[in-house]
Coordinates of C-alpha atoms in Angstrom, one line a residue:
M11 CA -5.2 -6.7 24.0
I12 CA -3.8 -5.3 20.8
D13 CA -3.4 -1.6 20.8
I14 CA -5.4 -0.3 17.8
R15 CA -5.8 3.3 17.5
F16 CA -7.3 4.5 14.2
S17 CA -6.3 8.0 12.9
V18 CA -9.1 9.0 10.1
V19 CA -7.6 11.1 7.0
I20 CA -9.8 12.6 4.6
P21 CA -8.5 14.9 1.9
V22 CA -10.9 17.4 0.4
H23 CA -11.1 19.2 -2.8
N24 CA -14.2 20.9 -3.9
K25 CA -16.8 18.3 -2.6
A26 CA -18.9 20.8 -0.6
R27 CA -22.1 18.3 -1.5
H28 CA -20.8 15.4 0.0
V29 CA -17.9 16.3 2.8
A30 CA -20.6 16.5 5.8
A31 CA -22.0 13.3 5.2
S32 CA -18.7 11.7 4.7
I33 CA -17.2 12.9 8.0
A34 CA -20.6 12.3 9.8
S35 CA -19.9 8.5 9.1
A36 CA -16.7 8.6 10.6
L37 CA -17.9 10.3 13.6
Q38 CA -20.6 7.7 13.9
Q39 CA -18.2 4.7 14.2
T40 CA -18.9 2.1 17.0
W41 CA -15.0 1.8 17.3
Q42 CA -14.4 5.2 17.9
P43 CA -11.4 6.8 15.8
S44 CA -8.7 8.8 17.9
E45 CA -8.8 11.5 15.6
I46 CA -10.1 12.5 12.4
I47 CA -7.6 14.7 10.0
V48 CA -9.4 16.6 7.4
I49 CA -7.2 18.2 5.0
D50 CA -8.9 20.9 2.7
D51 CA -6.7 20.9 -0.5
A52 CA -7.3 24.5 -1.7
S53 CA -10.8 23.8 -2.5
T54 CA -12.6 26.6 -4.5
D55 CA -16.3 25.9 -3.5
E56 CA -17.9 25.8 -0.1
S57 CA -15.9 23.0 1.5
A58 CA -13.7 25.2 3.5
A59 CA -16.5 27.0 5.0
I60 CA -18.3 23.8 5.8
L61 CA -15.4 22.3 7.5
S62 CA -14.8 25.5 9.5
K63 CA -18.2 25.4 11.3
M64 CA -17.5 21.9 12.7
S65 CA -16.9 21.6 16.2
D66 CA -16.2 18.0 17.1
Q67 CA -13.2 17.6 19.3
R68 CA -12.1 14.5 17.2
I69 CA -11.8 16.7 14.1
R70 CA -8.5 18.5 13.1
L71 CA -8.6 20.7 10.2
L72 CA -5.6 21.2 8.2
F73 CA -5.3 23.5 5.0
R74 CA -3.1 23.4 2.0
D75 CA -2.6 26.4 -0.4
I76 CA -2.1 24.3 -3.6
P77 CA -4.1 21.5 -4.6
G78 CA -2.5 18.2 -5.4
P79 CA -4.0 15.9 -8.1
G80 CA -5.5 12.7 -6.7
G81 CA -5.3 14.0 -3.0
Y82 CA -1.9 12.3 -2.8
A83 CA -0.1 15.3 -1.0
A84 CA -3.0 15.9 1.3
R85 CA -3.1 12.2 2.4
N86 CA 0.6 12.5 3.0
L87 CA 0.4 15.4 5.1
G88 CA -2.6 13.6 7.1
I89 CA -0.2 10.5 7.6
A90 CA 2.4 12.9 8.9
E91 CA 0.4 14.5 11.4
S92 CA -1.4 11.9 12.6
N93 CA -1.2 10.4 16.0
G94 CA -2.7 6.8 16.0
N95 CA -1.0 3.6 15.1
W96 CA -3.4 2.6 12.4
I97 CA -4.3 5.0 9.5
A98 CA -7.8 4.6 8.1
F99 CA -8.5 6.4 4.6
L100 CA -11.6 7.9 3.8
D101 CA -12.5 10.2 0.8
A102 CA -14.6 13.2 1.1
D103 CA -17.6 11.6 -1.3
D104 CA -17.8 7.9 0.2
I105 CA -19.4 6.8 3.2
W106 CA -18.5 4.3 6.3
H107 CA -21.3 2.0 7.9
P108 CA -21.1 2.4 11.7
S109 CA -19.4 -0.9 12.0
H110 CA -16.4 -0.4 9.4
L111 CA -13.5 0.4 12.1
A112 CA -14.9 -1.9 14.3
D113 CA -14.6 -4.8 11.5
M114 CA -11.3 -3.9 10.6
A115 CA -10.2 -3.7 14.3
A116 CA -11.5 -7.3 14.9
A117 CA -9.7 -8.3 11.4
I118 CA -6.4 -7.1 12.9
A119 CA -7.0 -8.7 16.5
S120 CA -7.3 -11.9 14.4
A121 CA -4.2 -11.4 12.3
P122 CA -2.2 -9.1 14.5
E123 CA 1.0 -9.6 12.0
S124 CA -1.0 -7.8 9.4
G125 CA 0.1 -4.5 8.2
C126 CA -2.8 -3.7 5.8
V127 CA -6.6 -4.6 6.4
A128 CA -9.3 -4.2 3.9
T129 CA -13.3 -4.7 3.6
R130 CA -15.6 -5.5 0.9
Y131 CA -17.7 -2.4 -0.2
D132 CA -20.5 -1.3 -2.4
H133 CA -20.3 0.7 -5.6
V134 CA -23.2 3.1 -5.6
F135 CA -24.4 4.8 -8.9
A136 CA -27.3 7.1 -9.1
T137 CA -29.6 4.2 -9.9
H138 CA -28.3 1.0 -8.5
R139 CA -25.6 -0.3 -6.3
K140 CA -23.3 -3.3 -6.8
P141 CA -21.0 -4.9 -4.3
S142 CA -17.3 -5.2 -5.0
K143 CA -15.8 -8.4 -6.4
M144 CA -14.7 -11.0 -4.0
I145 CA -13.2 -14.1 -5.5
A146 CA -13.1 -17.1 -3.4
E147 CA -9.0 -16.6 -2.9
L148 CA -9.7 -13.0 -1.3
A149 CA -12.6 -14.4 0.7
D150 CA -10.1 -17.2 2.1
I151 CA -7.8 -14.8 4.0
A152 CA -10.7 -13.7 6.4
G153 CA -9.3 -14.2 9.7
R154 CA -5.8 -14.8 8.6
S155 CA -3.2 -12.9 6.8
A156 CA -1.6 -13.2 3.2
G157 CA 1.9 -12.6 2.3
F158 CA 3.2 -10.6 -0.7
R159 CA 3.0 -13.7 -3.3
E160 CA -0.6 -14.7 -2.1
S161 CA -1.4 -10.9 -2.5
L162 CA -0.3 -10.6 -5.7
D163 CA -2.1 -13.9 -6.7
I164 CA -5.6 -12.4 -5.7
W165 CA -4.8 -9.1 -7.4
V166 CA -4.0 -10.9 -10.8
R167 CA -6.9 -13.4 -10.4
A168 CA -9.4 -10.9 -9.5
G169 CA -8.4 -8.7 -12.2
E170 CA -8.7 -5.6 -9.7
C171 CA -6.8 -4.2 -6.7
P172 CA -8.4 -6.1 -3.7
I173 CA -7.6 -2.8 -1.8
W174 CA -10.0 0.2 -2.3
T175 CA -8.8 3.7 -0.5
S176 CA -12.1 4.3 1.4
A177 CA -12.1 0.6 2.9
A178 CA -8.6 0.2 4.1
A179 CA -6.3 0.9 6.9
F180 CA -2.7 0.5 7.3
R181 CA -0.3 0.4 10.3
R182 CA 1.2 4.1 10.4
D183 CA 4.9 2.6 10.6
L184 CA 4.1 0.4 7.3
L185 CA 2.9 3.4 5.3
N186 CA 6.4 5.3 6.6
R187 CA 8.4 2.2 5.5
A188 CA 6.5 1.9 2.1
G189 CA 7.1 5.6 1.2
P190 CA 4.6 8.3 0.4
F191 CA 1.9 8.6 -1.9
P192 CA 3.3 9.7 -5.4
A193 CA 2.4 13.5 -5.1
G194 CA 3.4 15.2 -8.1
K195 CA 4.4 12.0 -9.9
A196 CA 0.9 10.8 -11.0
V197 CA -2.5 12.1 -11.7
R198 CA -4.4 8.9 -10.9
G199 CA -3.6 5.4 -10.0
G200 CA -1.1 6.7 -7.3
D201 CA -3.2 4.8 -4.5
K202 CA -2.5 1.3 -6.4
D203 CA 1.3 2.3 -6.3
M204 CA 1.2 3.0 -2.7
W205 CA -0.9 -0.3 -1.8
L206 CA 1.6 -2.4 -4.0
R207 CA 4.7 -0.9 -2.1
A208 CA 2.7 -1.7 1.3
L209 CA 1.9 -5.2 0.4
S210 CA 5.4 -6.0 -0.3
H211 CA 6.4 -5.0 3.4
A212 CA 3.8 -6.7 5.5
P213 CA 0.9 -9.1 5.1
F214 CA -2.6 -8.4 4.5
T215 CA -6.0 -9.3 5.6
Y216 CA -9.5 -8.8 4.6
V217 CA -13.1 -8.6 5.8
P218 CA -15.5 -9.8 3.6
K219 CA -18.6 -8.0 5.1
I220 CA -19.4 -5.0 3.3
S221 CA -18.8 -1.8 5.5
A222 CA -18.3 1.1 3.1
E223 CA -19.7 2.7 -0.1
F224 CA -17.9 4.0 -3.0
H225 CA -20.1 6.8 -4.7
R226 CA -19.6 6.6 -8.3
D227 CA -21.5 9.7 -9.4
T228 CA -20.2 12.6 -7.4
D229 CA -18.9 16.2 -7.9
N230 CA -15.2 16.7 -9.1
K231 CA -14.3 13.3 -9.3
V232 CA -10.7 12.3 -10.5
S233 CA -11.9 9.0 -12.4
K234 CA -14.2 11.5 -14.6
T235 CA -12.1 14.6 -14.9
T236 CA -8.7 12.9 -15.8
S237 CA -7.7 10.7 -18.7
P238 CA -5.7 7.4 -18.3
D239 CA -3.4 8.0 -21.3
S240 CA -0.1 7.5 -19.9
I241 CA 1.6 4.3 -18.2
P242 CA 0.3 3.8 -14.5
I243 CA 3.0 4.9 -12.2
L244 CA 2.6 1.2 -10.7
V245 CA 4.4 -0.2 -13.7
D246 CA 7.8 1.5 -12.7
T247 CA 7.5 0.2 -9.1
A248 CA 6.5 -3.5 -10.2
R249 CA 9.6 -3.5 -12.3
A250 CA 11.9 -2.2 -9.8
M251 CA 10.5 -4.8 -7.4
M252 CA 11.4 -7.6 -9.7
A253 CA 15.1 -6.9 -9.2
T254 CA 14.9 -8.5 -5.6
A255 CA 11.8 -10.4 -6.1
R256 CA 11.6 -14.5 -6.0
A257 CA 10.9 -16.1 -9.5
D258 CA 7.3 -16.8 -8.5
E259 CA 6.5 -13.2 -7.5
R260 CA 8.3 -11.8 -10.4
A261 CA 5.9 -14.1 -12.8
L262 CA 3.1 -12.5 -10.9
L263 CA 4.7 -8.7 -11.2
R264 CA 4.6 -9.6 -14.8
K265 CA 1.1 -10.3 -15.0
L266 CA 0.4 -7.4 -12.9
I267 CA 2.1 -5.0 -15.1
N268 CA 0.3 -6.3 -18.3
Q269 CA -3.2 -6.2 -16.3
Q270 CA -2.4 -2.7 -15.4
I271 CA -1.8 -1.3 -18.8
G272 CA -4.5 -3.3 -20.4
L273 CA -6.7 -1.5 -18.2
Y274 CA -5.4 2.0 -19.2
A275 CA -5.3 1.2 -22.4
R276 CA -8.9 0.0 -22.7
F277 CA -10.0 3.4 -21.0
S278 CA -8.1 5.2 -23.7
F279 CA -10.3 3.6 -26.3
K280 CA -12.9 6.2 -25.7
G281 CA -10.2 8.9 -26.4
D282 CA -9.1 10.3 -29.7
E283 CA -5.9 8.5 -29.5
I284 CA -4.3 5.4 -27.9
S285 CA -0.6 6.0 -26.5
S286 CA 2.1 4.0 -28.2
Q287 CA 3.5 3.7 -24.7
F288 CA 1.0 1.0 -23.7
A289 CA 2.2 -1.8 -26.1
R290 CA 6.1 -0.6 -25.8
N291 CA 5.7 -1.4 -21.9
L292 CA 4.0 -4.8 -22.0
C293 CA 5.9 -7.7 -20.3
L294 CA 6.4 -10.1 -23.3
P295 CA 5.8 -12.7 -24.4
E296 CA 3.2 -13.2 -21.6
G297 CA 1.3 -10.0 -23.1
A298 CA 1.3 -10.9 -26.6
G299 CA -2.2 -11.0 -27.3
L300 CA -2.6 -7.7 -25.5
F301 CA 0.1 -6.2 -27.6
L302 CA -1.9 -7.3 -30.8
M303 CA -5.2 -5.7 -29.5
I304 CA -3.6 -2.4 -28.5
E305 CA -1.9 -2.1 -31.9
T306 CA -4.9 -3.1 -33.7
A307 CA -7.0 -0.6 -31.9
R308 CA -4.6 2.4 -32.6
L309 CA -5.5 1.8 -36.2
I310 CA -9.1 2.2 -36.0
P311 CA -10.7 5.4 -36.6
P312 CA -11.5 7.1 -33.2
A313 CA -15.3 7.2 -34.1
L314 CA -15.5 3.6 -34.8
R315 CA -13.4 2.8 -31.8
H316 CA -15.8 4.9 -29.6
K317 CA -18.9 3.1 -31.0
I318 CA -17.3 -0.3 -29.9
Y319 CA -16.1 0.9 -26.6
R320 CA -19.7 1.8 -25.9
A321 CA -21.2 -1.3 -27.1
V322 CA -18.8 -3.5 -25.2
K323 CA -19.3 -1.4 -22.1
G324 CA -23.3 -1.6 -22.7
A325 CA -22.8 -5.7 -22.7

């Protein structure tokens, strides 16, 4: 029997309207977590008061004096204070279905060499919901594990990271080897940077069943309060990895760099300016087409670019 003890880590910053439901979903798991570590990241709303009233013995409350963008510093504290051998992350405005930890535990038992497990999830909007993307190659690793090259290939083919923070768990020793979340180094995108480092150290397995909810229209959401106007931190990490990667892994890392830069550049289309850093940091010649698109977009007046962005997004 494999020893699986989940420590749940929940960072909280001004999530008073959502945090009770989030923690309740962790408490109601059919596979009970060993502990639920909730870190109040210097909230200025009623979050701390709500947390202080929670009396369940499985909940451990920690408090930080200075908020850390993206919750990275709070997650690092939660990992350092955890007692479980697996860390499951849950953001304070997201929800787990009751079987979430049990589904991940079953996947770990089927692929015990894995250091990371992730599940499918729903994007939940105010008016509708839709399931996360699951390409055939991602579904294919259910019941087994994927190495670094295969994980990179899935990421590139899908066009998005196969791991989402609130639907993933990692071996605690793997997170220690991969290094901490980039607290103080990134406002957004630090999760993907951590996942890339973790995938380079241990195999990954997947649960194709939807067992979590990514609530997209919630209070104080980082993706809505920050602008992706700089190069994702993942780019530097991927470049450093190429020095020791195999040839096939280097090719995929180059594609991943271009993909992530392209994603940030497209989000910047709705801003007043598109940074020249995007085109300058592409891997060429693979990113030649993207280079031309970004440089052309930089020449378009902002008002017209915003109109184009809205039209494309609507389509």
